[in-house]
PDB file of C-alpha atoms in Angstrom:
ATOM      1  CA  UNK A  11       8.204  10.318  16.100  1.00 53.00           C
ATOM      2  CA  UNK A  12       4.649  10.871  14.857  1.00 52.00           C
ATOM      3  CA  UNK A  13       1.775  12.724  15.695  1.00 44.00           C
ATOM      4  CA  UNK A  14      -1.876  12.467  15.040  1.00 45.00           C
ATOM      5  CA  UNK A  15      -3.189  15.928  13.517  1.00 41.00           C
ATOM      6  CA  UNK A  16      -6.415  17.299  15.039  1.00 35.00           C
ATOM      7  CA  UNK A  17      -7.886  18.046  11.795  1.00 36.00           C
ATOM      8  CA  UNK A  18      -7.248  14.586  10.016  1.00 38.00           C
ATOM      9  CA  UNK A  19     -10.690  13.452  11.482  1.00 39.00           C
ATOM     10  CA  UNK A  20     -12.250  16.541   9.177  1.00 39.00           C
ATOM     11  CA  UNK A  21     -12.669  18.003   5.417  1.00 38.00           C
ATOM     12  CA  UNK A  22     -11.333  14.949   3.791  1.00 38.00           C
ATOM     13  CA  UNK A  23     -11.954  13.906  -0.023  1.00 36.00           C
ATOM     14  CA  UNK A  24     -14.776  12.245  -1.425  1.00 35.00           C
ATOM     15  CA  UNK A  25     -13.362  10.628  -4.536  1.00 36.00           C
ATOM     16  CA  UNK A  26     -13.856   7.435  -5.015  1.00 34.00           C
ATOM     17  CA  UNK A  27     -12.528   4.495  -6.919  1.00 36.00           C
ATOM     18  CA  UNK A  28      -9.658   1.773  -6.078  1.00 35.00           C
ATOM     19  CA  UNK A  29      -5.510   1.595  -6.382  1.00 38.00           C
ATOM     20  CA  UNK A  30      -4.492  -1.385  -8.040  1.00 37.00           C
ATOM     21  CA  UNK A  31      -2.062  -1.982  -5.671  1.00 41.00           C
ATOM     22  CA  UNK A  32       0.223  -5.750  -6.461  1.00 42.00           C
ATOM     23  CA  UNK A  33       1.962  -5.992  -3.400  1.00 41.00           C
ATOM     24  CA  UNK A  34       0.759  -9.853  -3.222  1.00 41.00           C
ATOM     25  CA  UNK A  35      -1.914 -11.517  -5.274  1.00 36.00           C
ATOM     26  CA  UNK A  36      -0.263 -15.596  -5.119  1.00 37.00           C
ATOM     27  CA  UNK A  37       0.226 -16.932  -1.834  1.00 36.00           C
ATOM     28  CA  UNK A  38       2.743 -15.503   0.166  1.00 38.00           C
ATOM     29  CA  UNK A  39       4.132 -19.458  -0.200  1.00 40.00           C
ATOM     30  CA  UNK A  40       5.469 -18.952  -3.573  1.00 39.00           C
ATOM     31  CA  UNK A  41       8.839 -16.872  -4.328  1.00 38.00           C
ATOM     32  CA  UNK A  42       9.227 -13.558  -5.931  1.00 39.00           C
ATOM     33  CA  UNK A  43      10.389 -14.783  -9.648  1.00 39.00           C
ATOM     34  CA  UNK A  44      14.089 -14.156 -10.643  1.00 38.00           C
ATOM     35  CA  UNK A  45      15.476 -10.984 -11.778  1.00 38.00           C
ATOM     36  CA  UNK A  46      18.581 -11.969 -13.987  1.00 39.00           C
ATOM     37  CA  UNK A  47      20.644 -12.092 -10.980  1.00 38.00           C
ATOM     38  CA  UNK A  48      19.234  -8.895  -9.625  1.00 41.00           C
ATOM     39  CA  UNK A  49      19.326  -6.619 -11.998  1.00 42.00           C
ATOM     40  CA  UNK A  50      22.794  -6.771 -12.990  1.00 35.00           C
ATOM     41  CA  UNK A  51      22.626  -5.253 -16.298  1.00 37.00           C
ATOM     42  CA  UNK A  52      19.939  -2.655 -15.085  1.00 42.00           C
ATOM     43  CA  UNK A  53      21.086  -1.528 -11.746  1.00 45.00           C
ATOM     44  CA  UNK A  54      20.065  -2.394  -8.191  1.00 44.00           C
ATOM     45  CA  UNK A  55      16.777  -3.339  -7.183  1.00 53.00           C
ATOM     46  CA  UNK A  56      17.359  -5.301  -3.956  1.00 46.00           C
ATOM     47  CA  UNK A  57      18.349  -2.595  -1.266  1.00 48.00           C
ATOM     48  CA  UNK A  58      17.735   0.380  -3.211  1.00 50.00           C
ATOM     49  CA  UNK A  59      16.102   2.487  -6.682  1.00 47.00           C
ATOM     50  CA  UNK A  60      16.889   0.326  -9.936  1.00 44.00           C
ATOM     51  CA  UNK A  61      18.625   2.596 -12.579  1.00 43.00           C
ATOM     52  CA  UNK A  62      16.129   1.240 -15.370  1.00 43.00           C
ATOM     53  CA  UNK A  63      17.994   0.866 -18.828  1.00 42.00           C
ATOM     54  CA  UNK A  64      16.280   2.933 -21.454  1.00 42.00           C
ATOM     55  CA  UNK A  65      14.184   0.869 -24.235  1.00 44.00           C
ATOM     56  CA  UNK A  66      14.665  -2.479 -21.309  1.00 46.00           C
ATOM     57  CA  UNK A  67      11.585  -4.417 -21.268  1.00 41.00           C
ATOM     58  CA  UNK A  68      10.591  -5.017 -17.722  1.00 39.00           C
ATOM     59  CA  UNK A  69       9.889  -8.459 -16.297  1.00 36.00           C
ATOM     60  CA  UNK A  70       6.268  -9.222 -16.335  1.00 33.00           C
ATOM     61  CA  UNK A  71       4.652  -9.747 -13.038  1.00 36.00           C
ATOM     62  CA  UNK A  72       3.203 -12.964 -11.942  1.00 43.00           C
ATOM     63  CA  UNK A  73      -0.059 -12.055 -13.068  1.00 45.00           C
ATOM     64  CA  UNK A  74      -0.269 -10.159 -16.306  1.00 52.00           C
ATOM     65  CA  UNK A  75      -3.480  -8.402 -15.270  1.00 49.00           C
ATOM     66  CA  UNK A  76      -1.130  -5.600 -13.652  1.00 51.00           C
ATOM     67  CA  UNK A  77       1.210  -5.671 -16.318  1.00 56.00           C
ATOM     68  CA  UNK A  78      -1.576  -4.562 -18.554  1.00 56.00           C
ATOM     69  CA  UNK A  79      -3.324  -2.262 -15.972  1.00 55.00           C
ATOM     70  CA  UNK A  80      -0.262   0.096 -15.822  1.00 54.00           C
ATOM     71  CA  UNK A  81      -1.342   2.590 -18.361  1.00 60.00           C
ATOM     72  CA  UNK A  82      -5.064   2.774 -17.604  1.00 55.00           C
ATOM     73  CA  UNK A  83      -3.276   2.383 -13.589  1.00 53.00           C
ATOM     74  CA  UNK A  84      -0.976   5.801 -13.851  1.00 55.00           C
ATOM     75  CA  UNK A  85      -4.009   7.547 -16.063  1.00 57.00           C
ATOM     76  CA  UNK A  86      -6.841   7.159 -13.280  1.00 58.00           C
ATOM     77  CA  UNK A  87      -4.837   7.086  -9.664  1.00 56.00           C
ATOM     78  CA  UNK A  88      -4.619  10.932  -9.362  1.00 56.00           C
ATOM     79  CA  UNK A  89      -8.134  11.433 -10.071  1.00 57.00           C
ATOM     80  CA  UNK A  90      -9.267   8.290  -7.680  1.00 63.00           C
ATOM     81  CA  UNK A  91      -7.482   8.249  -4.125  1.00 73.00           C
ATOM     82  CA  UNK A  92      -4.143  10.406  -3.931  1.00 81.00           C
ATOM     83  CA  UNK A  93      -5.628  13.362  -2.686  1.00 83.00           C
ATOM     84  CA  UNK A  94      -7.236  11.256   0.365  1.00 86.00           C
ATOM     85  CA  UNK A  95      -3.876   9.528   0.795  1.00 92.00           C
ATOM     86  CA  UNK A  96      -1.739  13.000   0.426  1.00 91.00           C
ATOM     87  CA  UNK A  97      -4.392  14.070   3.366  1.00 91.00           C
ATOM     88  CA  UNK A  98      -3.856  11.083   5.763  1.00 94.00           C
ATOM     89  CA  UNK A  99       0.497  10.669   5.459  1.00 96.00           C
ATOM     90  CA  UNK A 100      -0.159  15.057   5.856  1.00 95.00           C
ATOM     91  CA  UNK A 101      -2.105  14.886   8.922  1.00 94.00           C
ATOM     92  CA  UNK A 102       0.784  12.260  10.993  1.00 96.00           C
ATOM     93  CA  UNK A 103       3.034  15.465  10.414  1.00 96.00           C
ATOM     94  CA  UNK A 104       5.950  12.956  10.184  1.00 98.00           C
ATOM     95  CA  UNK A 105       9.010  13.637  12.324  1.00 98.00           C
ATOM     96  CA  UNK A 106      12.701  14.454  10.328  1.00 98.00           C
ATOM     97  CA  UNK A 107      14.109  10.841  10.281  1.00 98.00           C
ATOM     98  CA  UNK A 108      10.936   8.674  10.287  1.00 98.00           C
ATOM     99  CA  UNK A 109      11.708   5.487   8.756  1.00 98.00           C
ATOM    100  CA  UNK A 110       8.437   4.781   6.562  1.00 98.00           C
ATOM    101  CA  UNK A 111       7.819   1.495   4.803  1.00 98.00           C
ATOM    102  CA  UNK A 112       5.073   1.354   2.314  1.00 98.00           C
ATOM    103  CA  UNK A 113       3.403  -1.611   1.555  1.00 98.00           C
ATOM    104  CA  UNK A 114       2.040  -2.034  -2.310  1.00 95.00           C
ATOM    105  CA  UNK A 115       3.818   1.048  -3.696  1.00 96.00           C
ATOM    106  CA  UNK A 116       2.927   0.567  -7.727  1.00 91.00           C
ATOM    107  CA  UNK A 117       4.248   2.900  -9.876  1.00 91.00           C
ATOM    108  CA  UNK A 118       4.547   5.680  -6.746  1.00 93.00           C
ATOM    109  CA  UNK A 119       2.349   8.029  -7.172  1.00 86.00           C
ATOM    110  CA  UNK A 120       1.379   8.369  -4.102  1.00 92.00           C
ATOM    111  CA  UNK A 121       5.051   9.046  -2.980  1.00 96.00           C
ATOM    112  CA  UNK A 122       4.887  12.768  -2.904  1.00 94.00           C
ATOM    113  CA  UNK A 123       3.010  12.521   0.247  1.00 95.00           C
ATOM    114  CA  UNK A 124       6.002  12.043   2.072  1.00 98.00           C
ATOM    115  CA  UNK A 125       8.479  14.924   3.443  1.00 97.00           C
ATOM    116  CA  UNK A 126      12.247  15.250   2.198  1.00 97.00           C
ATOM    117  CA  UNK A 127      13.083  14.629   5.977  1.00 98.00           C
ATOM    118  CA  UNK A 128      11.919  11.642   6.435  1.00 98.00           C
ATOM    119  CA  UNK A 129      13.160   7.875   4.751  1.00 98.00           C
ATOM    120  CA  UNK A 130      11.042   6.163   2.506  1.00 98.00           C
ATOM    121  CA  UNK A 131      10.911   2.701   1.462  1.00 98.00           C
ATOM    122  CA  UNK A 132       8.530   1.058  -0.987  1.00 98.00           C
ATOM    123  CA  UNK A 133       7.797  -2.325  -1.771  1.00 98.00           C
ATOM    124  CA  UNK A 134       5.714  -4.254  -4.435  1.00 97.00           C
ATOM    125  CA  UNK A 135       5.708  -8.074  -6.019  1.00 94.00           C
ATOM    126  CA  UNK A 136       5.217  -6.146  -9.567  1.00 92.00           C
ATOM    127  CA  UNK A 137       8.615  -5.606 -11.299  1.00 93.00           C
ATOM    128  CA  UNK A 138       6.782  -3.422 -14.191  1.00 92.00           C
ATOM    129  CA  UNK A 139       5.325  -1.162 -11.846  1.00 91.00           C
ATOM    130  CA  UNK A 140       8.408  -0.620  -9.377  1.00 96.00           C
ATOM    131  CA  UNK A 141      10.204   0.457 -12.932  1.00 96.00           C
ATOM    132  CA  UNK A 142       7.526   3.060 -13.520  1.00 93.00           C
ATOM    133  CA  UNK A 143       8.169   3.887  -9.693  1.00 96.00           C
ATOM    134  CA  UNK A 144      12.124   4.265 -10.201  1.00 98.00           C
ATOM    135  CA  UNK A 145      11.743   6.306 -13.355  1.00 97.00           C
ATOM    136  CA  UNK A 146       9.846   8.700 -11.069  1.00 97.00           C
ATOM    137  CA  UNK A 147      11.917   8.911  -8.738  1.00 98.00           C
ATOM    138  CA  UNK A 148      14.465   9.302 -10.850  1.00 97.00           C
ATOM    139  CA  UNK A 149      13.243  11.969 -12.529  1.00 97.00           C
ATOM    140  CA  UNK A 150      12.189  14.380  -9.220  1.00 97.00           C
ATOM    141  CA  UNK A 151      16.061  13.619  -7.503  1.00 98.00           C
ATOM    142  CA  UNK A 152      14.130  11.778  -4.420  1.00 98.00           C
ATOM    143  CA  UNK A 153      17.484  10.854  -2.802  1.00 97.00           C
ATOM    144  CA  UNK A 154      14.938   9.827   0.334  1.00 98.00           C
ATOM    145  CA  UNK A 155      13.491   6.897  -1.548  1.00 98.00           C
ATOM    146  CA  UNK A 156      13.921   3.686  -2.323  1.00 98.00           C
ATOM    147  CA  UNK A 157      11.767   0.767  -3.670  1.00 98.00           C
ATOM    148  CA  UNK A 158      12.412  -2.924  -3.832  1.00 98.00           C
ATOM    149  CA  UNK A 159      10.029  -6.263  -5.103  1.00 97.00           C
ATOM    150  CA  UNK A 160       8.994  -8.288  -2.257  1.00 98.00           C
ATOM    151  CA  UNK A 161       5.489 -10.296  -1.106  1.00 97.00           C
ATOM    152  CA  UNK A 162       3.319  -7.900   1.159  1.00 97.00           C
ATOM    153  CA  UNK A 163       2.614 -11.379   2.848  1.00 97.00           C
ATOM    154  CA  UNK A 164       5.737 -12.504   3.571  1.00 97.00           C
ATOM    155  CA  UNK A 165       8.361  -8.982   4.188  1.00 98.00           C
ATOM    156  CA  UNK A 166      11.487  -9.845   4.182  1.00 98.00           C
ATOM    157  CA  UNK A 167      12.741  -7.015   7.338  1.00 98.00           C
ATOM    158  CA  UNK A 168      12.984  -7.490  10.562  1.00 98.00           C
ATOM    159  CA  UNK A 169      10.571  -7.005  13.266  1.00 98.00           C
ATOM    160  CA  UNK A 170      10.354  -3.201  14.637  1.00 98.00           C
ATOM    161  CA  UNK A 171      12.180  -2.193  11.230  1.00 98.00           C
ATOM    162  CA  UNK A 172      10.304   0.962  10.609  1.00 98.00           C
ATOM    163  CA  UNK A 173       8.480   3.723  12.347  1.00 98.00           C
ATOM    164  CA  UNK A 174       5.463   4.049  10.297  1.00 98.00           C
ATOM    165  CA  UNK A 175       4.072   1.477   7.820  1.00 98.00           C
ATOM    166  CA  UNK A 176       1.460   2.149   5.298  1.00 98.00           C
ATOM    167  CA  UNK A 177      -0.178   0.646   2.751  1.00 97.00           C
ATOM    168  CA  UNK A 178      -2.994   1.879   0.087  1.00 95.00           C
ATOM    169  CA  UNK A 179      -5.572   0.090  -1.247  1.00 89.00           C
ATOM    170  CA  UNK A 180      -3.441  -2.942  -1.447  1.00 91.00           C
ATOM    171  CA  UNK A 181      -4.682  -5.127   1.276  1.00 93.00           C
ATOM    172  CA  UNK A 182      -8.077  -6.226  -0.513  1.00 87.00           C
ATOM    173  CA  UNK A 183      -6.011  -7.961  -3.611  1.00 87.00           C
ATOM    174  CA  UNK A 184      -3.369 -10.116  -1.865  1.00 90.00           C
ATOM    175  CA  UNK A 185      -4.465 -14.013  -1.321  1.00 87.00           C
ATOM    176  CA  UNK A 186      -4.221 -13.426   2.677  1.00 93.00           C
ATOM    177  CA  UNK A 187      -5.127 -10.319   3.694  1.00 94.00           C
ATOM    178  CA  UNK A 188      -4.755 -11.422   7.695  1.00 95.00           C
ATOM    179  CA  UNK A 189      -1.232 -12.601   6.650  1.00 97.00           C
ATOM    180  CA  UNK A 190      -0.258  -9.290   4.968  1.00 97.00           C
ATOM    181  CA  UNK A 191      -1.505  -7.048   8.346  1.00 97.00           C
ATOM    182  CA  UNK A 192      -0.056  -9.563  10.249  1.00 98.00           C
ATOM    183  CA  UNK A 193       3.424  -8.345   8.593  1.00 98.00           C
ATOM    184  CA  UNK A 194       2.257  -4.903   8.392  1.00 98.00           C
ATOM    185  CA  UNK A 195       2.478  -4.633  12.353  1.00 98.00           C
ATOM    186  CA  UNK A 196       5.517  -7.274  12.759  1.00 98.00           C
ATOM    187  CA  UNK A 197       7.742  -4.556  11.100  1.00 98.00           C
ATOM    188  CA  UNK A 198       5.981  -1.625  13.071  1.00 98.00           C
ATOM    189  CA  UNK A 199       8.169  -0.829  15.783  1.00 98.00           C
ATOM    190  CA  UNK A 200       6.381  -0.649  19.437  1.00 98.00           C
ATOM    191  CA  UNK A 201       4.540   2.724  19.872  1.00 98.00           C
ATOM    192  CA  UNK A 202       5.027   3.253  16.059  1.00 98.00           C
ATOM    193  CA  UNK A 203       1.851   4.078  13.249  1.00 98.00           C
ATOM    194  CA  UNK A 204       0.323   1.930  10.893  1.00 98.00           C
ATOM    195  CA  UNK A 205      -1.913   3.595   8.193  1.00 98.00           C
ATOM    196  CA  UNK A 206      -4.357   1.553   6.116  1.00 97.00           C
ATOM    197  CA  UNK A 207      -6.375   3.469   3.385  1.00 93.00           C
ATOM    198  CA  UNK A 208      -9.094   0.570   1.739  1.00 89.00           C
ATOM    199  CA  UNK A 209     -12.649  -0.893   0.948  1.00 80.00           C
ATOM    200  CA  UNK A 210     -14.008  -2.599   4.072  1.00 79.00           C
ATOM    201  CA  UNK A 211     -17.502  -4.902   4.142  1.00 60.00           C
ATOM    202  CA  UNK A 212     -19.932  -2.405   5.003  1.00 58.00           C
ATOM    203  CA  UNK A 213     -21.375  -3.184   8.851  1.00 59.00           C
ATOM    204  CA  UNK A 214     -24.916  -2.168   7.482  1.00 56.00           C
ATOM    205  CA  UNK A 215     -26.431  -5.752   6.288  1.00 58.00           C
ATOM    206  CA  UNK A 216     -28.308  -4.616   3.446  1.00 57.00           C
ATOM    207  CA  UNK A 217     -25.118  -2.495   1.737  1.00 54.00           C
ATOM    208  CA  UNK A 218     -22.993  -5.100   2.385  1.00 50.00           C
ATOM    209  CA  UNK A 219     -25.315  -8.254   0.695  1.00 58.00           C
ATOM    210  CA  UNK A 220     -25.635  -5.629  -2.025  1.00 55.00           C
ATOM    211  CA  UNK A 221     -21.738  -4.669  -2.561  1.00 56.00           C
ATOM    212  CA  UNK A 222     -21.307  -7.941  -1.888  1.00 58.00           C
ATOM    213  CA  UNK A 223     -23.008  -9.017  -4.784  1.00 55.00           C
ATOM    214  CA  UNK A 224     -20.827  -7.617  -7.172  1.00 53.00           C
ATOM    215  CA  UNK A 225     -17.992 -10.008  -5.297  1.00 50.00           C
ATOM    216  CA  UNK A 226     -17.817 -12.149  -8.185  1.00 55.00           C
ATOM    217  CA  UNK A 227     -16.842 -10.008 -10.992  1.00 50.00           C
ATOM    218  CA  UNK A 228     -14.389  -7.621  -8.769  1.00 48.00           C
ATOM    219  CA  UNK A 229     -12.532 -10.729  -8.260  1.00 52.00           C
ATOM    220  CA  UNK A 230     -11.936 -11.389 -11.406  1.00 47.00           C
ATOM    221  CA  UNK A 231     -10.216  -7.692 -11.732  1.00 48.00           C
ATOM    222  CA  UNK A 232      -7.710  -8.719  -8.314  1.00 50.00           C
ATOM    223  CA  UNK A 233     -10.039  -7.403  -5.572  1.00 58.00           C
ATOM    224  CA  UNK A 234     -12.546  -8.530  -2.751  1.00 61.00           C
ATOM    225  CA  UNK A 235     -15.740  -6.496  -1.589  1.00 66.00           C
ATOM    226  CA  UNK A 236     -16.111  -8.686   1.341  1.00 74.00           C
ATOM    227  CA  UNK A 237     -13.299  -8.230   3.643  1.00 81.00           C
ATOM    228  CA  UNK A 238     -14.414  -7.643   6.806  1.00 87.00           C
ATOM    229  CA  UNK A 239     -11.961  -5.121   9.077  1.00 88.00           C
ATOM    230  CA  UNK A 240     -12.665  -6.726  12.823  1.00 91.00           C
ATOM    231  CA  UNK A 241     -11.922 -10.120  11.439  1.00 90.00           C
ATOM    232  CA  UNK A 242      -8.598  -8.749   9.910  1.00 94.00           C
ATOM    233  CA  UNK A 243      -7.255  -6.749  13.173  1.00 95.00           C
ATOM    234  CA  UNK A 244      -8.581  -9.764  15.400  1.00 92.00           C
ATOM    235  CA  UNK A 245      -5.694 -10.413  18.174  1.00 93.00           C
ATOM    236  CA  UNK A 246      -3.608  -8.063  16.607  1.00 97.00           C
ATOM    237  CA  UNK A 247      -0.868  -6.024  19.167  1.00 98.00           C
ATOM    238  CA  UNK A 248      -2.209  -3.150  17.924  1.00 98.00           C
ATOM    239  CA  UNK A 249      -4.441  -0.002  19.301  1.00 97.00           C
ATOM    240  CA  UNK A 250      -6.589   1.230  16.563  1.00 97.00           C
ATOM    241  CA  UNK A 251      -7.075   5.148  16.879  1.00 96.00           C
ATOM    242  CA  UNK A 252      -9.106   5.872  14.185  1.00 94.00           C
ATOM    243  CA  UNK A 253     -11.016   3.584  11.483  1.00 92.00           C
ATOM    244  CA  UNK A 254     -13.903   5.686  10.076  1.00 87.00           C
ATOM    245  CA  UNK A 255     -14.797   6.972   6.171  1.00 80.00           C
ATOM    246  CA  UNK A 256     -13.969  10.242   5.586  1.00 72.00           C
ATOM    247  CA  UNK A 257     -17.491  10.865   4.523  1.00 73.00           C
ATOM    248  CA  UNK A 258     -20.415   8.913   4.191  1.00 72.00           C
ATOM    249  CA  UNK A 259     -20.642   8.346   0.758  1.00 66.00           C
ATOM    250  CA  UNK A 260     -16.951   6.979   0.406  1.00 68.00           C
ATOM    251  CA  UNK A 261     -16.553   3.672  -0.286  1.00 74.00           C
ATOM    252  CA  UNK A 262     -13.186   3.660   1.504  1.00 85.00           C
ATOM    253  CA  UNK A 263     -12.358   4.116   5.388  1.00 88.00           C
ATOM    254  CA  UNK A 264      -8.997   5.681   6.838  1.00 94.00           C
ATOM    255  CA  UNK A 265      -7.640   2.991   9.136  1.00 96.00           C
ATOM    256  CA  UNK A 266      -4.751   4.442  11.662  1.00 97.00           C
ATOM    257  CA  UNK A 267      -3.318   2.374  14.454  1.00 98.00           C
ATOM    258  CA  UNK A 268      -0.310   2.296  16.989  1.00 98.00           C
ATOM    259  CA  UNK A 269       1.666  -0.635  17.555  1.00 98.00           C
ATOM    260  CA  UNK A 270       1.483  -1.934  21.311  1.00 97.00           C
ATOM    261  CA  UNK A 271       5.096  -2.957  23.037  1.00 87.00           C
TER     262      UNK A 271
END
């Protein structure tokens, strides 16, 4: 149902920067916290878009770093990555019907990337950013979308549930990133895409020792520098297609695989 664009490979974005994506940052061992018996008294959550009751407070998330980060989060994410995301989910030139899971959706700003046609599901551990997500969704009638909390490292569909699964630079702040693509390609169906837009350890030594350098303080702010891409796809049913920066001087590379029968 998807196709690889010719021109994907060229005149990509340069911007730079990082999503604060909270699909997962506590091990995918630990439960998603309670919602008040889903939601009751603010709409659905589980299944489908929340209706978020005006003035409501939103649960924090497990970690209040992303909590906090939402403002400064909604403010910088245009200018950082959604043009190089709106590029990638372009160049698939998704098929009417698709069934498209995406993996760390935050507030959804990067859900505009997606055709009408298609259906859309988004999932996140952060209850305050999934609110910010239904809001907008809300407020541009996407009838096409839906968004749900859940642990990128332990999805709760079945296997071969969706067509294409993405995910945006999410997979460097979970606790196991090998767990979370390991999930990523369970609920790829056979012959179906997986897209993966994030920071990957640099193969050239001295660029790595010196990004990695900076390990400890990113990891205070809920990312790793040192995740290593061939480690992470290691004996994986997958065929990788592409998995290349769009330029040299981005930090990020483009990852885009098919899932093997």
């Amino acid at each position: 149902m998807l196709e690889l664009d010719s021109e994907s490979h060229s005149n990509q974005s340069s911007e730079t920067g990082s999503q604060a994506g909270t699909a997962c940052v506590k091990s995918c061992d630990e439960s998603v916290p309670s919602r008040d018996g889903d939601r009751k008294q603010n709409g659905k959550m589980n299944g489908g878009t929340a209706k978020k009751t005006r003035g409501a407070k939103p649960k924090p998330h497990e970690s209040k770093l992303y909590d906090n980060l939402v403002p400064a989060y909604q403010a910088l994410w245009p200018a950082v990555a959604r043009r190089r995301i709106l590029h990638n989910v372009n160049s698939l030139n998704i098929a009417a019907g698709t069934k498209v899971l995406e993996v760390g959706v935050g507030t959804g700003l990067s859900l505009d990337a997606y055709p009408r046609h298609a259906d859309i599901t988004g999932v996140d551990l952060s209850e305050s950013m999934l609110s910010e997500a239904e809001d907008l969704i809300e407020q541009r009638g996407w009838d096409h979308i839906s968004v749900q909390p859940m642990n990128a490292e332990k999805l709760t569909f079945e296997d071969a549930s969706f067509d294409l699964v993405t995910s945006f630079h999410t997979i460097s702040v979970v606790s196991h990133p090998e767990r979370m693509m390991r999930e990523l390609v369970r609920v790829c169906r056979p012959g179906g895409k997986i897209l993966v837009i994030n920071h990957f350890r640099s193969p050239n030594p001295l660029i790595a020792r010196v990004v990695d350098s900076a390990g400890s303080l990113t990891r205070h702010l809920g990312w790793r520098t040192d995740l290593n891409v061939d480690e992470l796809l290691n004996e994986l049913p997958i065929q990788v297609m592409r998995c290349q920066k769009s330029n040299p001087l981005s930090l990020f590379r483009v990852l885009i695989a098919e899932r093997k029968a």
